[in-house]
XYZ file of C-alpha atoms in Angstrom:
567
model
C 0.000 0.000 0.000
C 3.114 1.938 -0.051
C 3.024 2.616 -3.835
C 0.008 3.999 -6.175
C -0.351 0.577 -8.082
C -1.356 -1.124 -3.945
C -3.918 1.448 -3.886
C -5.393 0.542 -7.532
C -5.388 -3.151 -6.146
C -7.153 -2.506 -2.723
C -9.635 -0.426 -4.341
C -10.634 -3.343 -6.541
C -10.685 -6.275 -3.917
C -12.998 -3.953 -1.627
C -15.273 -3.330 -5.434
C -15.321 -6.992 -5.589
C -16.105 -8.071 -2.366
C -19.037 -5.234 -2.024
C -20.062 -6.972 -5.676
C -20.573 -9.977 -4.137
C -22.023 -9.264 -0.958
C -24.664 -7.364 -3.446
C -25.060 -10.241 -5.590
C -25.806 -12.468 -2.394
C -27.982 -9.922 -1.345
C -30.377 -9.637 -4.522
C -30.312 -13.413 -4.961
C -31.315 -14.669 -1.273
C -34.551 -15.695 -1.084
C -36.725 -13.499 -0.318
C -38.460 -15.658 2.418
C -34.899 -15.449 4.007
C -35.642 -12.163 5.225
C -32.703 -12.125 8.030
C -30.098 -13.391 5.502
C -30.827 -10.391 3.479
C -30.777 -7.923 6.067
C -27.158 -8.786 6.869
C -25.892 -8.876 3.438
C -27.732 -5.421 3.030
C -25.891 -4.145 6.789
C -22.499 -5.935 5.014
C -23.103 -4.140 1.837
C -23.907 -1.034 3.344
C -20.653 -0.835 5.915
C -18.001 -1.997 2.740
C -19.872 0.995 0.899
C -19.205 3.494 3.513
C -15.981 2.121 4.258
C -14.371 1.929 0.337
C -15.985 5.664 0.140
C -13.903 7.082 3.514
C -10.707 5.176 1.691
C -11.261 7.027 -1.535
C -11.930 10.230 0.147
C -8.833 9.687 2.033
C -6.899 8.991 -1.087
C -8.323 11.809 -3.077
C -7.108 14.089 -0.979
C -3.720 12.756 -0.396
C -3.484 12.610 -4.001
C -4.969 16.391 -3.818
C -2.035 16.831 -1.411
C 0.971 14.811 -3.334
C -0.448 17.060 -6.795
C -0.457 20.265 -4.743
C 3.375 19.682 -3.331
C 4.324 18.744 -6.778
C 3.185 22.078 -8.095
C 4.729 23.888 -5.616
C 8.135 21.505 -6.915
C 7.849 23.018 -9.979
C 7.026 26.264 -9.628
C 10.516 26.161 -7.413
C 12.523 24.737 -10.063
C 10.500 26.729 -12.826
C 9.340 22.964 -14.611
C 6.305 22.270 -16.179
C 5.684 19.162 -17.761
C 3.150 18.931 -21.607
C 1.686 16.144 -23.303
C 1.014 16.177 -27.083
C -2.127 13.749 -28.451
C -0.973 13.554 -32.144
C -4.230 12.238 -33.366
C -6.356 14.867 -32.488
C -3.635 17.644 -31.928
C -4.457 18.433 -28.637
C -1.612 19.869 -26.137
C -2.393 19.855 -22.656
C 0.203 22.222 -20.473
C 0.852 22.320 -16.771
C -0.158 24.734 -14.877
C 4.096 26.225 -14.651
C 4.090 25.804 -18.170
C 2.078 28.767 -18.480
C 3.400 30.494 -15.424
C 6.682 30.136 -17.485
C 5.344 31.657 -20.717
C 3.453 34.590 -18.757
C 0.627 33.130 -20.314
C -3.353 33.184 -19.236
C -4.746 29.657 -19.050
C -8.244 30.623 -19.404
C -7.076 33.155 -23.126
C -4.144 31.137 -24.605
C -5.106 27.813 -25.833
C -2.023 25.416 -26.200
C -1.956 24.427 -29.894
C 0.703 23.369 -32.513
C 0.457 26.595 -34.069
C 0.282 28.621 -31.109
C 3.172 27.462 -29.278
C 5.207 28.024 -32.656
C 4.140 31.810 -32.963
C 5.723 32.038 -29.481
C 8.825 32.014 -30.921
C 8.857 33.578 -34.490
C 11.878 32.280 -35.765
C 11.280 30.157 -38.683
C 15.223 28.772 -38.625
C 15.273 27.470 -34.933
C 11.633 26.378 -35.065
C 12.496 23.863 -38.015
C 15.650 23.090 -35.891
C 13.654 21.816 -33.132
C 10.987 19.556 -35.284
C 13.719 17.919 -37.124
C 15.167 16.959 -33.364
C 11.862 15.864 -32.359
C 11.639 13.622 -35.343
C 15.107 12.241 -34.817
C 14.289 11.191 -31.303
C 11.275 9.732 -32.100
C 12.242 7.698 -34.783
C 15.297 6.254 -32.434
C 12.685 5.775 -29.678
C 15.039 7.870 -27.455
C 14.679 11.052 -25.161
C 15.137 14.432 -26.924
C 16.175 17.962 -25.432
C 16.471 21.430 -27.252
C 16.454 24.883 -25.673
C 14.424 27.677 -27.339
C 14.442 31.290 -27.593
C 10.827 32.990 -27.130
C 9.018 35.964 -26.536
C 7.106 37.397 -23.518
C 4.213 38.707 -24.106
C 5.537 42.337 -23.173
C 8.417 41.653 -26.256
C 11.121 40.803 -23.361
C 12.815 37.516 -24.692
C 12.736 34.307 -22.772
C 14.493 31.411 -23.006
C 13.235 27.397 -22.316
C 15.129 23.960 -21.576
C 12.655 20.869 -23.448
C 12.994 17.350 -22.566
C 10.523 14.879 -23.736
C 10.131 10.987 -25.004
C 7.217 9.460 -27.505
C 4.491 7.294 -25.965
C 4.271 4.104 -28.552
C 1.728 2.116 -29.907
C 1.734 -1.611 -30.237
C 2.509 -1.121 -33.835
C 5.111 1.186 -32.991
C 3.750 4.487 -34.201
C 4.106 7.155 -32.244
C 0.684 7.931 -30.563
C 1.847 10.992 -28.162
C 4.927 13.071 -26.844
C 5.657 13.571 -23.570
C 7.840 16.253 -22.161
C 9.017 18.774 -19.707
C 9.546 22.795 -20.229
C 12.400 24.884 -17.538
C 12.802 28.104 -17.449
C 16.405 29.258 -18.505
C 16.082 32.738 -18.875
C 18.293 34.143 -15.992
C 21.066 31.182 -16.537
C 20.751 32.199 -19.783
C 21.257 35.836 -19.583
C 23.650 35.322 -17.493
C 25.597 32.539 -20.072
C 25.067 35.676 -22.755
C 26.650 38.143 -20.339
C 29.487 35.971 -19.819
C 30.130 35.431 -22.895
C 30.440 38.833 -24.102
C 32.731 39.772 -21.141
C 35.124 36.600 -22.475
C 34.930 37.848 -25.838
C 35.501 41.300 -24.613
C 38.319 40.041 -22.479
C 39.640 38.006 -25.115
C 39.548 40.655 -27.753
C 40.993 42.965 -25.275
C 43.672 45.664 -26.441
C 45.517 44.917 -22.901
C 47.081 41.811 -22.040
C 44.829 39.441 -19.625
C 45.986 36.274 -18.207
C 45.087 33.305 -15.415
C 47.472 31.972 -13.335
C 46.596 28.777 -10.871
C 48.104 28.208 -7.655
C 50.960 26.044 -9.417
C 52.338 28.781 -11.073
C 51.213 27.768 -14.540
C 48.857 29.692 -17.294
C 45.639 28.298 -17.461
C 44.421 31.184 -19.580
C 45.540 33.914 -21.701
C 43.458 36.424 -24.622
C 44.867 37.225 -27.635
C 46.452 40.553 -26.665
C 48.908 38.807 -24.544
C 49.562 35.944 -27.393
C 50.557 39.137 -29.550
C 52.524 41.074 -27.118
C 54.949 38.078 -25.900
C 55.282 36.895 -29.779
C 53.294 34.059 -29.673
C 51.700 32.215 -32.337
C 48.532 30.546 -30.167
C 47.708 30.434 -26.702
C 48.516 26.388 -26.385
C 51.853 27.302 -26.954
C 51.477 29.248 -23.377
C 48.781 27.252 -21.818
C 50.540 24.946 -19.058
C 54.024 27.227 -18.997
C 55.526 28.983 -15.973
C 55.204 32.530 -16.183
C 58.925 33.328 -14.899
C 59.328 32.522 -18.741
C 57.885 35.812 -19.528
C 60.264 37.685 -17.396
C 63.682 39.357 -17.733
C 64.198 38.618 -13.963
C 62.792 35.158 -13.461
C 62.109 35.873 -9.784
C 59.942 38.427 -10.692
C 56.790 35.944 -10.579
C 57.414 34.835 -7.048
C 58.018 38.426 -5.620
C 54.174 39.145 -7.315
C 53.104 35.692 -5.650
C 54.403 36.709 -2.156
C 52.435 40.426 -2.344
C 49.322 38.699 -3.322
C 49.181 36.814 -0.806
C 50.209 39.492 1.885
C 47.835 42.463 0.296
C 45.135 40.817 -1.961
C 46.453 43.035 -5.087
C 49.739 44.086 -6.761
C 50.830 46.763 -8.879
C 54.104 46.259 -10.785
C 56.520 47.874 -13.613
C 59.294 45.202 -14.793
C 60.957 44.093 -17.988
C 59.321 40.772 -20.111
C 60.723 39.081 -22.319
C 59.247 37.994 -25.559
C 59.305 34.603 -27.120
C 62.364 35.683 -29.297
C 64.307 37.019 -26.136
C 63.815 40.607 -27.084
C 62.628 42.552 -24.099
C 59.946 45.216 -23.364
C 58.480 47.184 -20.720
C 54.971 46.387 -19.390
C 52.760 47.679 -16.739
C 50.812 44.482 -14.509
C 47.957 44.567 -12.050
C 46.971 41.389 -10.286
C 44.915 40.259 -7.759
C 44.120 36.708 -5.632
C 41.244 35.078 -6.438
C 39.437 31.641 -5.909
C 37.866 29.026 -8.084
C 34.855 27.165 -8.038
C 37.316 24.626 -6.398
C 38.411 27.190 -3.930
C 41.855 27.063 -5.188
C 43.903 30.073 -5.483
C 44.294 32.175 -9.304
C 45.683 34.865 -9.961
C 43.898 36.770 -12.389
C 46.154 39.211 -14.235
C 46.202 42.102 -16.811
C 49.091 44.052 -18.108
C 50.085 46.554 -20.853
C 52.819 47.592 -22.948
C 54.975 50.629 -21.461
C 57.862 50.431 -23.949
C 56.720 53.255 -26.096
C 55.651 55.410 -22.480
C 59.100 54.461 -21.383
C 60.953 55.945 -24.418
C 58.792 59.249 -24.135
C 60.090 59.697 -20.355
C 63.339 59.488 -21.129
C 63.068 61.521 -24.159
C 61.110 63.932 -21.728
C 64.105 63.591 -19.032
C 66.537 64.097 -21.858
C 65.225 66.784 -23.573
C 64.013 68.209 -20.200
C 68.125 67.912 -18.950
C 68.844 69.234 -22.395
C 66.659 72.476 -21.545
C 68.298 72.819 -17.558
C 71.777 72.663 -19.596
C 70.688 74.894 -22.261
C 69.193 77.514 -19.554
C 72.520 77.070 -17.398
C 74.556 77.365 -20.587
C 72.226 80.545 -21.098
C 72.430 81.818 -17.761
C 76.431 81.882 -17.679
C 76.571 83.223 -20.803
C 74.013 85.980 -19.827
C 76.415 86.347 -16.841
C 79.418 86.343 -18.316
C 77.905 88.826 -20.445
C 76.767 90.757 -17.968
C 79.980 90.776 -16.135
C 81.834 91.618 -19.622
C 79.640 94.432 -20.045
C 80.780 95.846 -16.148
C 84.034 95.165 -16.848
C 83.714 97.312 -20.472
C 82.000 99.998 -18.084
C 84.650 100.147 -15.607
C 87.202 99.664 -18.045
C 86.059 103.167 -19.978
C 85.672 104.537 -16.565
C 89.333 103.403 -15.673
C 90.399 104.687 -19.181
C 89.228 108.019 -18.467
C 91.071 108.282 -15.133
C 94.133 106.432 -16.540
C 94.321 108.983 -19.336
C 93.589 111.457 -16.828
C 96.104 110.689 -14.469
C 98.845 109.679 -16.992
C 98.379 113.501 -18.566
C 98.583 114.731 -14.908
C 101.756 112.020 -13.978
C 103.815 112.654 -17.151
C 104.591 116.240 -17.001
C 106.437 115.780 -13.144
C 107.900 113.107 -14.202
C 109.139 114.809 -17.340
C 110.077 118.019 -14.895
C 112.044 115.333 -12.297
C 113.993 113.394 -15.352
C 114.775 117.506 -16.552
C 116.283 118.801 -12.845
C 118.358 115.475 -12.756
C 119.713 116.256 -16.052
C 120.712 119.699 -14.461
C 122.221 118.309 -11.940
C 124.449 115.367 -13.435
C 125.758 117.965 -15.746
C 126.182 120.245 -12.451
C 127.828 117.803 -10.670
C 130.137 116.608 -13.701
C 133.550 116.447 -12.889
C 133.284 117.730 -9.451
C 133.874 115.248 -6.801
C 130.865 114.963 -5.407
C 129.379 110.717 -5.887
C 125.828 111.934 -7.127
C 125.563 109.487 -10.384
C 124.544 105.899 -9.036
C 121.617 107.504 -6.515
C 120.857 109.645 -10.439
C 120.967 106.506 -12.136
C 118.656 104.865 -9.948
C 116.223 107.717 -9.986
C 116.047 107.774 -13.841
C 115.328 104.397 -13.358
C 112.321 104.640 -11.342
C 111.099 106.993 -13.944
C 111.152 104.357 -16.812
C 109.396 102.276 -15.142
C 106.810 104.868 -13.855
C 106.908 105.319 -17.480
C 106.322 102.261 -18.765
C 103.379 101.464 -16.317
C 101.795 104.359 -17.800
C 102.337 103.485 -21.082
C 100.956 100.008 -20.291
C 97.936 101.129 -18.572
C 97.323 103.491 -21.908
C 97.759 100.582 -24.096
C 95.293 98.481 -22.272
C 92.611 100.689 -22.355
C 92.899 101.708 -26.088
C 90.851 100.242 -28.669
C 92.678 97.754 -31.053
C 92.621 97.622 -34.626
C 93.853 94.342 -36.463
C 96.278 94.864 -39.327
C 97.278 91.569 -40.746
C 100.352 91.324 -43.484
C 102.133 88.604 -44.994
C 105.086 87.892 -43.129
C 108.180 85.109 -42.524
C 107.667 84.279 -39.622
C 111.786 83.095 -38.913
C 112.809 86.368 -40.184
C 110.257 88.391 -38.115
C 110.474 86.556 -34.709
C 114.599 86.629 -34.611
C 114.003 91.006 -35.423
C 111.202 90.874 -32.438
C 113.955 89.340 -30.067
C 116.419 91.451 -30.827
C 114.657 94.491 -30.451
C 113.581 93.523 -26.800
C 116.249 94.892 -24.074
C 117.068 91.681 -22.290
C 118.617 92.488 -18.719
C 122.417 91.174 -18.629
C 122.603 87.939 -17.299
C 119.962 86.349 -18.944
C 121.010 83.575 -22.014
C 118.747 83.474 -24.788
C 118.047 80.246 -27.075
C 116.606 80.619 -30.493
C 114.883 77.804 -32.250
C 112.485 79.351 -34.992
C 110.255 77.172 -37.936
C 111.291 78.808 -41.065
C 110.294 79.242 -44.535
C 106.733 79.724 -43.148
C 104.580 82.735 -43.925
C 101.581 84.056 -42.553
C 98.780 86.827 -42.278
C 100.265 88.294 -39.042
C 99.352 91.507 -37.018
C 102.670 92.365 -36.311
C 101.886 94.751 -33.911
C 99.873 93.101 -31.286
C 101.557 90.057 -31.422
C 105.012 91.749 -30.595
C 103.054 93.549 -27.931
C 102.312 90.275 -26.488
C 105.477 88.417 -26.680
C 107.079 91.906 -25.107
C 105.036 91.666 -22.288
C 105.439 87.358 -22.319
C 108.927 88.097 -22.190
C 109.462 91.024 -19.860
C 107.323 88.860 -17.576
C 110.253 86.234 -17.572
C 113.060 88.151 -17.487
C 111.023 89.665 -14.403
C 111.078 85.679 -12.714
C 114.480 85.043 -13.719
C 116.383 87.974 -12.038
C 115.828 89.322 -8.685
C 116.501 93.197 -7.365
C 120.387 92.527 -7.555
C 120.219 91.046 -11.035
C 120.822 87.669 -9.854
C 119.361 84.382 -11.151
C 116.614 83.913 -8.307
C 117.779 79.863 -8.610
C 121.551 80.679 -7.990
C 122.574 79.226 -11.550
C 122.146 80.036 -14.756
C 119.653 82.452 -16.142
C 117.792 81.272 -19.280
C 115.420 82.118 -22.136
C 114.857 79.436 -24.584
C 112.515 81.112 -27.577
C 110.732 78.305 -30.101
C 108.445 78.257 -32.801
C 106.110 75.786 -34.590
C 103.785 74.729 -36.947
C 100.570 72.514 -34.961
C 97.742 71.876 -38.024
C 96.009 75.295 -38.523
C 98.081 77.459 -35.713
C 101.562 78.878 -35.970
C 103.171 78.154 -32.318
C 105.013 80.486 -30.525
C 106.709 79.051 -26.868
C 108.587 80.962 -24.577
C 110.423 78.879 -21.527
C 112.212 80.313 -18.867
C 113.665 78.863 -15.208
C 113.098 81.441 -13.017
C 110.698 81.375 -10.140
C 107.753 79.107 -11.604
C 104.343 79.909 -10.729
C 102.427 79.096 -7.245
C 99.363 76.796 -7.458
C 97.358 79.894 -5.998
C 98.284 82.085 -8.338
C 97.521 79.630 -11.545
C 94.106 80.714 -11.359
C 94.806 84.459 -11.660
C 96.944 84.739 -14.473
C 94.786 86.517 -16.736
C 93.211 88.695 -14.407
C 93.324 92.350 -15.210
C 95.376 94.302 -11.937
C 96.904 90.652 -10.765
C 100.646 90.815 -10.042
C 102.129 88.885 -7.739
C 105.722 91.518 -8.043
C 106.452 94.468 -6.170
C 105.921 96.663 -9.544
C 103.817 97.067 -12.582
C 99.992 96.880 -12.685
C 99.266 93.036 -13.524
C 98.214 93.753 -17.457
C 100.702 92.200 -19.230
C 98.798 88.691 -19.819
C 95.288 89.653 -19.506
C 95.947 91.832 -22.639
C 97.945 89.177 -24.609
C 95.090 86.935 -23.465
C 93.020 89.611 -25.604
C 94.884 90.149 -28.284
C 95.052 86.789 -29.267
C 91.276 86.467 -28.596
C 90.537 88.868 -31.205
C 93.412 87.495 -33.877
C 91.068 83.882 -33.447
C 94.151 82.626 -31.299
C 94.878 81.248 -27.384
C 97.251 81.632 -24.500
C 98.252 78.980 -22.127
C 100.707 78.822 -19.362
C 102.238 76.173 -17.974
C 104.771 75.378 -15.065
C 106.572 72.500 -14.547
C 107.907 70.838 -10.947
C 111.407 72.349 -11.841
C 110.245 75.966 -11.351
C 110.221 76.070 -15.432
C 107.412 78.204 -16.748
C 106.310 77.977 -20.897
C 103.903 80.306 -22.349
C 102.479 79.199 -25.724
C 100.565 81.166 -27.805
C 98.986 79.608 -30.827
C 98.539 82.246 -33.709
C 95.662 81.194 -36.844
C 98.235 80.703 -40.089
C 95.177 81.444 -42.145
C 96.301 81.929 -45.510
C 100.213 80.814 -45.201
C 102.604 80.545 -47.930
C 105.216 77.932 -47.085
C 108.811 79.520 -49.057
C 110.210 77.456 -51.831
């Protein structure tokens, strides 16, 4: 009594036994008037008693109905049946709650349930699998697209079998009908965000708790130099790296912060490298096993325009400092022009107002030494020193004239051998002082005679100055010496003058060719910044050098421009 088919057999033994007991009842003799009263008390109690068991049963089959409803409006399943012979298709009550449908408006017909879904191509699609099945006598599924009757679409899951004939023709089908819309939706949705993520401009990529890919898109395929994602598929990522412990150092964040940022340097499948930019983060799969899902881009191009940027960006600081000194220097050449015409002024001022004592104080000791002339009175050497003094006084003036005039450049053809061994012997060399000559000849140049013997004068009054001291003595206690050369170096006619006097202090090297410098107890300090000038303006240079030995060597370097070599 457990199953339905107990309850079919029960109500039948109770039908036949209340048969009989009727049958007794009907055919008793009638003169056996207490016989029949029982059989008609018998009858009467199985009566009542077969009705309370199908009243019970009817409503526990009310009940088992009722909870099976409620089981499929849960799981959104109705169930159909399809007569074939007359056509008639008889729906559950879910089938229309799935279809939105009124029972007592929509009638359930071939044609009806077809216009629910008004496209021809999966319609025949879904016959032809209803005729396979049938014909194989197996179970047949399909899902469907259809249409709410507010236009939204829907979408169904259809299982079903045929119910056979003895002959074997199909007499009826048989089915079920789920609702799939929201799995479906959601499968559509999916979809498009894997297509999207596949056919992604940025790199995208799954990494399992093992370390290996188990997915990349076709963005990071392309940007590694792959040909298909199998060839990735299954691979440690430290591959992909310049630094192969790169991977594990991104592991170890994860797992400490949840996400990770990161610049570093891949490498491609042909080894060449790039720059990329990665974010990643720790997830879980439906297993509850760690991935690490993982996007990145390409940076190289980003990287090059930052250091262009920094270059060009250092370039402009250099240029502006390069500006800046120059404005400076300018600035600082234009004072020096100002005081310089101021200091012009007074120097041409002052010499005016200096030259006439002087001239008046070199007359009167005249007077005197011819006074004093063959008297005996020792007057001459203190004279001689005097007259001395006002040489010099003299000469400063002079120099201090010449350095604030304005030069003019007057360039001639000249041998320079010939013109060089003249220059020295013009120049009053103190006594004491040995000269060497070594001189390039047969060379000719374009040379302003002037300046440039205004520069070696004061070159080499500055070294007869450093070999001598106020007695007239070599300041080294030996011999005092000049040694004079010339040269040819490319494009510059060379012009050195050594001496080993005194040298130069390592303080003093940087104050050469500053105007007023002088590290003697006379003259004004002129003497190289204006050969320093001179040579500027000729296209030439100065340099000074001293060695450990207390030897000093000017050079100057003179332009040849246009020289004739003599044949």
């Amino acid at each position: 009594m457990k199953t339905g088919w107990s309850r079919y057999y029960l109500y039948a033994s109770y039908a036949a036994i209340t048969t009989g007991f009727l049958v007794a009842f009907l055919l008793a003799p009638a003169a056996v008037s207490s016989v029949r009263a029982v059989l008609f008390v018998v009858c009467l109690l199985l009566v009542v008693f077969q009705g309370m068991l199908v009243f019970r049963n009817i409503r526990k089959l009310e009940a088992d109905l009722a909870r099976h409803q409620e089981a499929e409006r849960m799981v959104h399943l109705g169930h159909w049946y399809w007569d074939i012979p007359t056509g008639d298709v008889t729906w559950s009550d879910e089938v229309y709650h799935i279809f939105r449908l009124d029972p007592e408006t929509f009638v359930p017909q071939i044609d009806s349930i077809m216009s629910l879904s008004p496209w021809p191509d999966e319609n025949k699609r879904d016959q032809e699998v209803i005729e396979r099945a049938m014909k194989s006598r197996q179970t047949g599924a399909f899902e469907q697209r259809f249409l709410f009757p507010d236009g939204e679409t829907g979408y169904y899951f259809s299982s079903f079998h045929g119910v056979y004939n003895a002959d074997g023709t199909v007499r009826a089908v048989r089915g079920t009908v789920q609702d799939i819309t929201e799995r479906k939706k959601f499968a559509i949705q999916l979809s498009t965000i894997h297509q999207a993520i596949d056919n992604s401009l940025n790199a995208f990529d799954i990494i399992d708790e093992d370390g290996k890919f188990v997915y990349v898109n076709k963005a990071y395929v392309r940007m590694w130099g792959y040909e298909s994602a199998e060839e990735i598929l299954g691979t440690s990522p430290a591959n992909h790296c310049a630094d192969v412990n790169t991977p594990r150092e991104i592991v170890h964040e994860l797992k400490n912060t949840g996400e990770c940022i990161r610049e570093f340097t891949a490498r491609r499948k042909d080894g060449s490298e790039f720059d990329v930019l990665m974010y990643a983060r720790l997830d879980h799969d439906y297993q509850d096993r760690e991935i690490y899902p993982t996007t990145a881009i390409d940076i190289s191009e980003r990287k090059r325009t930052e250091s262009e940027l920094s270059d060009y960006r250092n370039h402009l600081e250099t240029l502006v400092k390069e500006r800046t000194q120059a404005l400076e220097m300018a600035q600082a050449e234009l004072l020096k022009r100002e005081r310089m015409e101021a200091l012009g002024q007074l120097i041409a001022t002052v010499s005016h107002e200096l030259r006439n004592p002087l001239g008046t104080i070199r007359a009167s000791l005249y007077v005197i030494t011819e006074r004093t002339r063959n008297k005996e009175i020792d007057v001459l050497r203190p004279i001689e020193r005097a007259d001395r003094s006002i040489e010099r006084c003299v000469r400063i003036i002079d120099e201090l004239l010449d350095y604030t005039r304005t030069r003019v450049l007057s360039r001639q053809i000249t041998e320079m051998g010939t013109w060089l061994s003249a220059t020295l012997e013009g120049f009053l060399i103190p006594e004491g002082i040995e000269v060497e000559r070594d001189f390039a000849s047969d060379i000719k140049i374009c040379l302003d005679q002037v300046n440039v013997q205004r520069c070696l004068s004061n070159i080499w009054k500055n070294a007869c100055d450093a070999l001598l001291d106020d007695h007239g003595c070599h300041v080294g206690g030996g011999r005092a010496r000049l040694a004079v050369s010339s040269r040819v170096e490319g494009d510059f006619f060379v012009i050195a003058s050594r001496d080993n006097g005194c040298g130069i202090r390592d303080e003093d090297r940087d104050h050469l060719f500053e105007p007023l410098f002088s590290t003697k107890g006379f003259g004004v300090g002129l003497g190289l910044n204006m050969a320093a000038d001179i040579l500027s303006l000729l296209g030439g240079n100065i340099d000074v050098e001293s060695a450990g030995n207390g030897e000093t060597v000017v050079t100057i370097r003179i332009p040849m421009g246009d020289s004739v070599p003599i044949s």
